[in-house]
Structure formats: structure tokens, C-alpha cells
């Protein structure tokens, strides 16, 4: 405390581990800290630690998202996902190229943005794992493009649907 001219060191604890110390110097008034002020500082330290944890989690989510984006961009197959709200959540560049559109034009749209029967397959897999297809041959654009389509149902640990995935191979 002497090195940093601190009067009080308040621990910042994240997940049961010491993440840092908040050092406070003398009060502007020069009076010593009261017991109530010390209790308030300790209560506030929990808030500061939660904010630090929030920043750390946000950074981790950003890193994970960038990693997933690199994976999806580099895939040699098209990937489309359906969100629980029934919107196209993810469209990788390969899928957009196969479908003759852009990611921006598909992501956030409902299933009608997909050529038939791709939206039907994606929605069927969303409703039930039993309705997922594997290696189904599909023609789009009036038969000009033939694709091999596979779908998968995504569910949480309780079996509730989270979405579905459609894999396109040309």
C-alpha cells in the first residue's frame, strides 16, 4: 500500500479467484474511511469484478465468433443454418455462391429466400430429427444446378429445437 500510496486495497474476485486489487488512496476530505464506506466499497468491488468478467466473456465470444467465421469461410461445402425464430442465421460464402446470391441477401431472411426444396428440407429438419436428410440429390434453378443436400436437427440438452443445419455439396 505504501508503494502506491494506498489507504485501502479492495479485492476483485472473479469465479472465486483473485483477479485484481482496487487500491484507494486518502479521501479528498482527509478523514479516515468509515466502516459503512468500507462495506460499500466491498459491495462495489463485486460489481466491478462482474463488469471485468463481462468484458472477458465478451472478448471470448468475439474470438470464438471470429474463429467460427474463418472455419465457415474456408469450408469446401455450403452451410446454411436456421434459427429458432425460423430465419436463416448463417450462410457461408460457398453456399451463397452455389445459390447465386450473397450472404447479406440470405442471412436474417425467412425460408422463402431459399430455392425450393432447400427451405423445405431445412424446416423439416428443424421440426424433427427423423425428417433430416442425408445425401439427397436436388436440382435448383430449373435443373441447371444439381446439389447433394444433407440436413441436421439442432436441439438443446432437453431436446427442444435450437435450429437446423443444411449442408450443400455441388
PDB file of C-alpha atoms in Angstrom:
ATOM      1  CA  UNK A   1       0.000   0.000   0.000  1.00  0.00           C
ATOM      2  CA  UNK A   2       2.863   2.364   0.751  1.00  0.00           C
ATOM      3  CA  UNK A   3       4.317   1.937  -2.742  1.00  0.00           C
ATOM      4  CA  UNK A   4       1.087   3.112  -4.387  1.00  0.00           C
ATOM      5  CA  UNK A   5       0.164   5.468  -1.525  1.00  0.00           C
ATOM      6  CA  UNK A   6      -2.977   3.483  -0.886  1.00  0.00           C
ATOM      7  CA  UNK A   7      -5.118   3.506   2.199  1.00  0.00           C
ATOM      8  CA  UNK A   8      -7.313   0.555   1.237  1.00  0.00           C
ATOM      9  CA  UNK A   9      -6.917  -2.495  -1.013  1.00  0.00           C
ATOM     10  CA  UNK A  10     -10.242  -3.992  -2.131  1.00  0.00           C
ATOM     11  CA  UNK A  11     -10.016  -7.457  -3.740  1.00  0.00           C
ATOM     12  CA  UNK A  12     -11.705  -8.042  -7.105  1.00  0.00           C
ATOM     13  CA  UNK A  13     -12.800 -11.683  -7.193  1.00  0.00           C
ATOM     14  CA  UNK A  14     -13.970 -13.398 -10.399  1.00  0.00           C
ATOM     15  CA  UNK A  15     -15.138 -17.017 -10.272  1.00  0.00           C
ATOM     16  CA  UNK A  16     -13.640 -17.456  -6.824  1.00  0.00           C
ATOM     17  CA  UNK A  17     -10.188 -16.259  -7.972  1.00  0.00           C
ATOM     18  CA  UNK A  18      -8.450 -13.021  -7.190  1.00  0.00           C
ATOM     19  CA  UNK A  19      -8.496 -11.050 -10.450  1.00  0.00           C
ATOM     20  CA  UNK A  20      -7.038  -7.835  -9.126  1.00  0.00           C
ATOM     21  CA  UNK A  21      -6.898  -5.283  -6.381  1.00  0.00           C
ATOM     22  CA  UNK A  22      -8.580  -1.916  -6.357  1.00  0.00           C
ATOM     23  CA  UNK A  23      -6.335   0.469  -4.428  1.00  0.00           C
ATOM     24  CA  UNK A  24      -7.760   3.622  -2.951  1.00  0.00           C
ATOM     25  CA  UNK A  25      -5.761   6.488  -1.556  1.00  0.00           C
ATOM     26  CA  UNK A  26      -6.762   9.023   1.023  1.00  0.00           C
ATOM     27  CA  UNK A  27     -10.198  10.549   0.908  1.00  0.00           C
ATOM     28  CA  UNK A  28     -10.325  14.042  -0.530  1.00  0.00           C
ATOM     29  CA  UNK A  29     -11.554  15.322   2.816  1.00  0.00           C
ATOM     30  CA  UNK A  30      -8.600  13.741   4.581  1.00  0.00           C
ATOM     31  CA  UNK A  31     -10.851  11.907   7.046  1.00  0.00           C
ATOM     32  CA  UNK A  32     -10.399   8.149   7.533  1.00  0.00           C
ATOM     33  CA  UNK A  33     -12.774   5.728   5.851  1.00  0.00           C
ATOM     34  CA  UNK A  34     -15.765   4.792   7.981  1.00  0.00           C
ATOM     35  CA  UNK A  35     -16.998   1.253   8.478  1.00  0.00           C
ATOM     36  CA  UNK A  36     -20.057   1.964   6.287  1.00  0.00           C
ATOM     37  CA  UNK A  37     -17.834   3.328   3.498  1.00  0.00           C
ATOM     38  CA  UNK A  38     -15.643   0.214   3.659  1.00  0.00           C
ATOM     39  CA  UNK A  39     -18.707  -2.045   3.432  1.00  0.00           C
ATOM     40  CA  UNK A  40     -19.945  -0.023   0.449  1.00  0.00           C
ATOM     41  CA  UNK A  41     -16.538  -0.315  -1.235  1.00  0.00           C
ATOM     42  CA  UNK A  42     -16.532  -4.089  -0.774  1.00  0.00           C
ATOM     43  CA  UNK A  43     -20.044  -4.306  -2.227  1.00  0.00           C
ATOM     44  CA  UNK A  44     -18.975  -2.162  -5.185  1.00  0.00           C
ATOM     45  CA  UNK A  45     -15.932  -4.343  -5.732  1.00  0.00           C
ATOM     46  CA  UNK A  46     -18.271  -7.232  -6.567  1.00  0.00           C
ATOM     47  CA  UNK A  47     -19.904  -5.045  -9.218  1.00  0.00           C
ATOM     48  CA  UNK A  48     -16.511  -4.082 -10.653  1.00  0.00           C
ATOM     49  CA  UNK A  49     -15.458  -7.746 -10.720  1.00  0.00           C
ATOM     50  CA  UNK A  50     -18.692  -8.673 -12.533  1.00  0.00           C
ATOM     51  CA  UNK A  51     -18.004  -5.972 -15.111  1.00  0.00           C
ATOM     52  CA  UNK A  52     -14.466  -7.301 -15.586  1.00  0.00           C
ATOM     53  CA  UNK A  53     -15.908 -10.778 -16.065  1.00  0.00           C
ATOM     54  CA  UNK A  54     -18.418  -9.399 -18.561  1.00  0.00           C
ATOM     55  CA  UNK A  55     -15.617  -7.791 -20.581  1.00  0.00           C
ATOM     56  CA  UNK A  56     -13.632 -11.041 -20.512  1.00  0.00           C
ATOM     57  CA  UNK A  57     -16.650 -13.070 -21.673  1.00  0.00           C
ATOM     58  CA  UNK A  58     -17.384 -10.568 -24.432  1.00  0.00           C
ATOM     59  CA  UNK A  59     -13.789 -10.834 -25.649  1.00  0.00           C
ATOM     60  CA  UNK A  60     -14.014 -14.654 -25.592  1.00  0.00           C
ATOM     61  CA  UNK A  61     -17.269 -14.605 -27.559  1.00  0.00           C
ATOM     62  CA  UNK A  62     -15.704 -12.258 -30.119  1.00  0.00           C
ATOM     63  CA  UNK A  63     -12.700 -14.579 -30.514  1.00  0.00           C
ATOM     64  CA  UNK A  64     -14.971 -17.630 -30.851  1.00  0.00           C
ATOM     65  CA  UNK A  65     -17.157 -15.887 -33.417  1.00  0.00           C
ATOM     66  CA  UNK A  66     -14.124 -14.866 -35.499  1.00  0.00           C
ATOM     67  CA  UNK A  67     -12.818 -18.440 -35.312  1.00  0.00           C
ATOM     68  CA  UNK A  68     -16.165 -19.850 -36.481  1.00  0.00           C
ATOM     69  CA  UNK A  69     -16.310 -17.281 -39.300  1.00  0.00           C
ATOM     70  CA  UNK A  70     -12.868 -18.407 -40.519  1.00  0.00           C
ATOM     71  CA  UNK A  71     -13.973 -22.047 -40.432  1.00  0.00           C
ATOM     72  CA  UNK A  72     -17.201 -21.374 -42.304  1.00  0.00           C
ATOM     73  CA  UNK A  73     -15.488 -19.168 -44.882  1.00  0.00           C
ATOM     74  CA  UNK A  74     -12.889 -21.808 -45.623  1.00  0.00           C
ATOM     75  CA  UNK A  75     -15.254 -24.760 -45.977  1.00  0.00           C
ATOM     76  CA  UNK A  76     -15.498 -26.502 -49.342  1.00  0.00           C
ATOM     77  CA  UNK A  77     -19.226 -27.058 -48.808  1.00  0.00           C
ATOM     78  CA  UNK A  78     -22.167 -24.734 -48.422  1.00  0.00           C
ATOM     79  CA  UNK A  79     -23.572 -24.299 -44.916  1.00  0.00           C
ATOM     80  CA  UNK A  80     -26.905 -22.729 -44.014  1.00  0.00           C
ATOM     81  CA  UNK A  81     -28.453 -22.665 -40.555  1.00  0.00           C
ATOM     82  CA  UNK A  82     -31.996 -21.977 -39.411  1.00  0.00           C
ATOM     83  CA  UNK A  83     -32.553 -20.120 -36.140  1.00  0.00           C
ATOM     84  CA  UNK A  84     -35.307 -20.985 -33.652  1.00  0.00           C
ATOM     85  CA  UNK A  85     -37.200 -17.963 -35.000  1.00  0.00           C
ATOM     86  CA  UNK A  86     -37.337 -19.530 -38.468  1.00  0.00           C
ATOM     87  CA  UNK A  87     -34.787 -17.159 -40.021  1.00  0.00           C
ATOM     88  CA  UNK A  88     -31.633 -18.052 -41.923  1.00  0.00           C
ATOM     89  CA  UNK A  89     -28.969 -17.402 -39.306  1.00  0.00           C
ATOM     90  CA  UNK A  90     -25.754 -18.366 -41.107  1.00  0.00           C
ATOM     91  CA  UNK A  91     -24.866 -18.645 -44.762  1.00  0.00           C
ATOM     92  CA  UNK A  92     -21.237 -19.261 -45.589  1.00  0.00           C
ATOM     93  CA  UNK A  93     -19.716 -17.763 -48.769  1.00  0.00           C
ATOM     94  CA  UNK A  94     -19.663 -21.129 -50.553  1.00  0.00           C
ATOM     95  CA  UNK A  95     -23.415 -21.620 -50.030  1.00  0.00           C
ATOM     96  CA  UNK A  96     -24.119 -18.090 -51.255  1.00  0.00           C
ATOM     97  CA  UNK A  97     -22.040 -18.731 -54.391  1.00  0.00           C
ATOM     98  CA  UNK A  98     -23.832 -22.044 -55.081  1.00  0.00           C
ATOM     99  CA  UNK A  99     -27.193 -20.319 -54.700  1.00  0.00           C
ATOM    100  CA  UNK A 100     -26.143 -17.368 -56.851  1.00  0.00           C
ATOM    101  CA  UNK A 101     -26.664 -14.734 -54.149  1.00  0.00           C
ATOM    102  CA  UNK A 102     -24.779 -13.099 -51.269  1.00  0.00           C
ATOM    103  CA  UNK A 103     -24.647 -13.848 -47.571  1.00  0.00           C
ATOM    104  CA  UNK A 104     -26.154 -10.459 -46.827  1.00  0.00           C
ATOM    105  CA  UNK A 105     -29.166 -11.229 -49.014  1.00  0.00           C
ATOM    106  CA  UNK A 106     -29.862 -14.508 -47.166  1.00  0.00           C
ATOM    107  CA  UNK A 107     -28.900 -14.010 -43.518  1.00  0.00           C
ATOM    108  CA  UNK A 108     -31.855 -12.799 -41.476  1.00  0.00           C
ATOM    109  CA  UNK A 109     -34.389 -13.787 -44.150  1.00  0.00           C
ATOM    110  CA  UNK A 110     -37.094 -16.410 -43.766  1.00  0.00           C
ATOM    111  CA  UNK A 111     -37.044 -19.720 -45.634  1.00  0.00           C
ATOM    112  CA  UNK A 112     -38.763 -18.279 -48.707  1.00  0.00           C
ATOM    113  CA  UNK A 113     -35.410 -16.727 -49.648  1.00  0.00           C
ATOM    114  CA  UNK A 114     -34.107 -20.235 -50.436  1.00  0.00           C
ATOM    115  CA  UNK A 115     -34.898 -22.044 -53.671  1.00  0.00           C
ATOM    116  CA  UNK A 116     -37.347 -24.920 -53.364  1.00  0.00           C
ATOM    117  CA  UNK A 117     -36.947 -27.554 -51.882  1.00  0.00           C
ATOM    118  CA  UNK A 118     -33.941 -26.400 -49.798  1.00  0.00           C
ATOM    119  CA  UNK A 119     -36.084 -24.380 -47.387  1.00  0.00           C
ATOM    120  CA  UNK A 120     -38.443 -27.342 -47.015  1.00  0.00           C
ATOM    121  CA  UNK A 121     -35.571 -29.668 -46.097  1.00  0.00           C
ATOM    122  CA  UNK A 122     -34.143 -27.160 -43.616  1.00  0.00           C
ATOM    123  CA  UNK A 123     -37.527 -26.627 -41.955  1.00  0.00           C
ATOM    124  CA  UNK A 124     -38.307 -30.360 -41.816  1.00  0.00           C
ATOM    125  CA  UNK A 125     -35.001 -30.993 -40.029  1.00  0.00           C
ATOM    126  CA  UNK A 126     -35.851 -28.175 -37.613  1.00  0.00           C
ATOM    127  CA  UNK A 127     -39.160 -29.826 -36.713  1.00  0.00           C
ATOM    128  CA  UNK A 128     -37.842 -33.343 -36.200  1.00  0.00           C
ATOM    129  CA  UNK A 129     -34.513 -35.203 -36.283  1.00  0.00           C
ATOM    130  CA  UNK A 130     -36.327 -38.037 -38.066  1.00  0.00           C
ATOM    131  CA  UNK A 131     -37.041 -35.747 -41.024  1.00  0.00           C
ATOM    132  CA  UNK A 132     -33.390 -34.864 -41.631  1.00  0.00           C
ATOM    133  CA  UNK A 133     -31.994 -35.986 -44.994  1.00  0.00           C
ATOM    134  CA  UNK A 134     -28.569 -37.314 -45.874  1.00  0.00           C
ATOM    135  CA  UNK A 135     -27.067 -37.060 -49.349  1.00  0.00           C
ATOM    136  CA  UNK A 136     -30.350 -36.190 -51.085  1.00  0.00           C
ATOM    137  CA  UNK A 137     -29.889 -35.178 -54.759  1.00  0.00           C
ATOM    138  CA  UNK A 138     -31.649 -31.871 -55.502  1.00  0.00           C
ATOM    139  CA  UNK A 139     -31.878 -29.755 -58.650  1.00  0.00           C
ATOM    140  CA  UNK A 140     -32.311 -25.991 -58.428  1.00  0.00           C
ATOM    141  CA  UNK A 141     -32.538 -23.152 -60.957  1.00  0.00           C
ATOM    142  CA  UNK A 142     -34.725 -25.167 -63.277  1.00  0.00           C
ATOM    143  CA  UNK A 143     -32.369 -28.165 -63.239  1.00  0.00           C
ATOM    144  CA  UNK A 144     -29.266 -26.109 -64.090  1.00  0.00           C
ATOM    145  CA  UNK A 145     -27.590 -26.954 -60.780  1.00  0.00           C
ATOM    146  CA  UNK A 146     -27.626 -30.321 -59.027  1.00  0.00           C
ATOM    147  CA  UNK A 147     -26.672 -30.474 -55.351  1.00  0.00           C
ATOM    148  CA  UNK A 148     -26.235 -33.127 -52.716  1.00  0.00           C
ATOM    149  CA  UNK A 149     -28.096 -31.964 -49.598  1.00  0.00           C
ATOM    150  CA  UNK A 150     -27.821 -33.139 -46.005  1.00  0.00           C
ATOM    151  CA  UNK A 151     -29.627 -31.663 -43.021  1.00  0.00           C
ATOM    152  CA  UNK A 152     -29.350 -31.996 -39.279  1.00  0.00           C
ATOM    153  CA  UNK A 153     -31.599 -31.106 -36.355  1.00  0.00           C
ATOM    154  CA  UNK A 154     -30.076 -28.994 -33.575  1.00  0.00           C
ATOM    155  CA  UNK A 155     -31.506 -29.344 -30.049  1.00  0.00           C
ATOM    156  CA  UNK A 156     -30.611 -28.242 -26.546  1.00  0.00           C
ATOM    157  CA  UNK A 157     -29.880 -30.645 -23.683  1.00  0.00           C
ATOM    158  CA  UNK A 158     -33.630 -31.018 -23.050  1.00  0.00           C
ATOM    159  CA  UNK A 159     -34.441 -31.900 -26.659  1.00  0.00           C
ATOM    160  CA  UNK A 160     -36.011 -28.537 -27.519  1.00  0.00           C
ATOM    161  CA  UNK A 161     -35.210 -27.440 -31.103  1.00  0.00           C
ATOM    162  CA  UNK A 162     -32.496 -24.794 -31.436  1.00  0.00           C
ATOM    163  CA  UNK A 163     -32.422 -24.787 -35.215  1.00  0.00           C
ATOM    164  CA  UNK A 164     -31.197 -26.874 -38.079  1.00  0.00           C
ATOM    165  CA  UNK A 165     -28.247 -27.075 -40.468  1.00  0.00           C
ATOM    166  CA  UNK A 166     -28.206 -27.643 -44.199  1.00  0.00           C
ATOM    167  CA  UNK A 167     -25.032 -28.805 -45.936  1.00  0.00           C
ATOM    168  CA  UNK A 168     -24.762 -28.263 -49.714  1.00  0.00           C
ATOM    169  CA  UNK A 169     -22.275 -30.022 -51.969  1.00  0.00           C
ATOM    170  CA  UNK A 170     -22.151 -29.355 -55.684  1.00  0.00           C
TER     171      UNK A 170
END
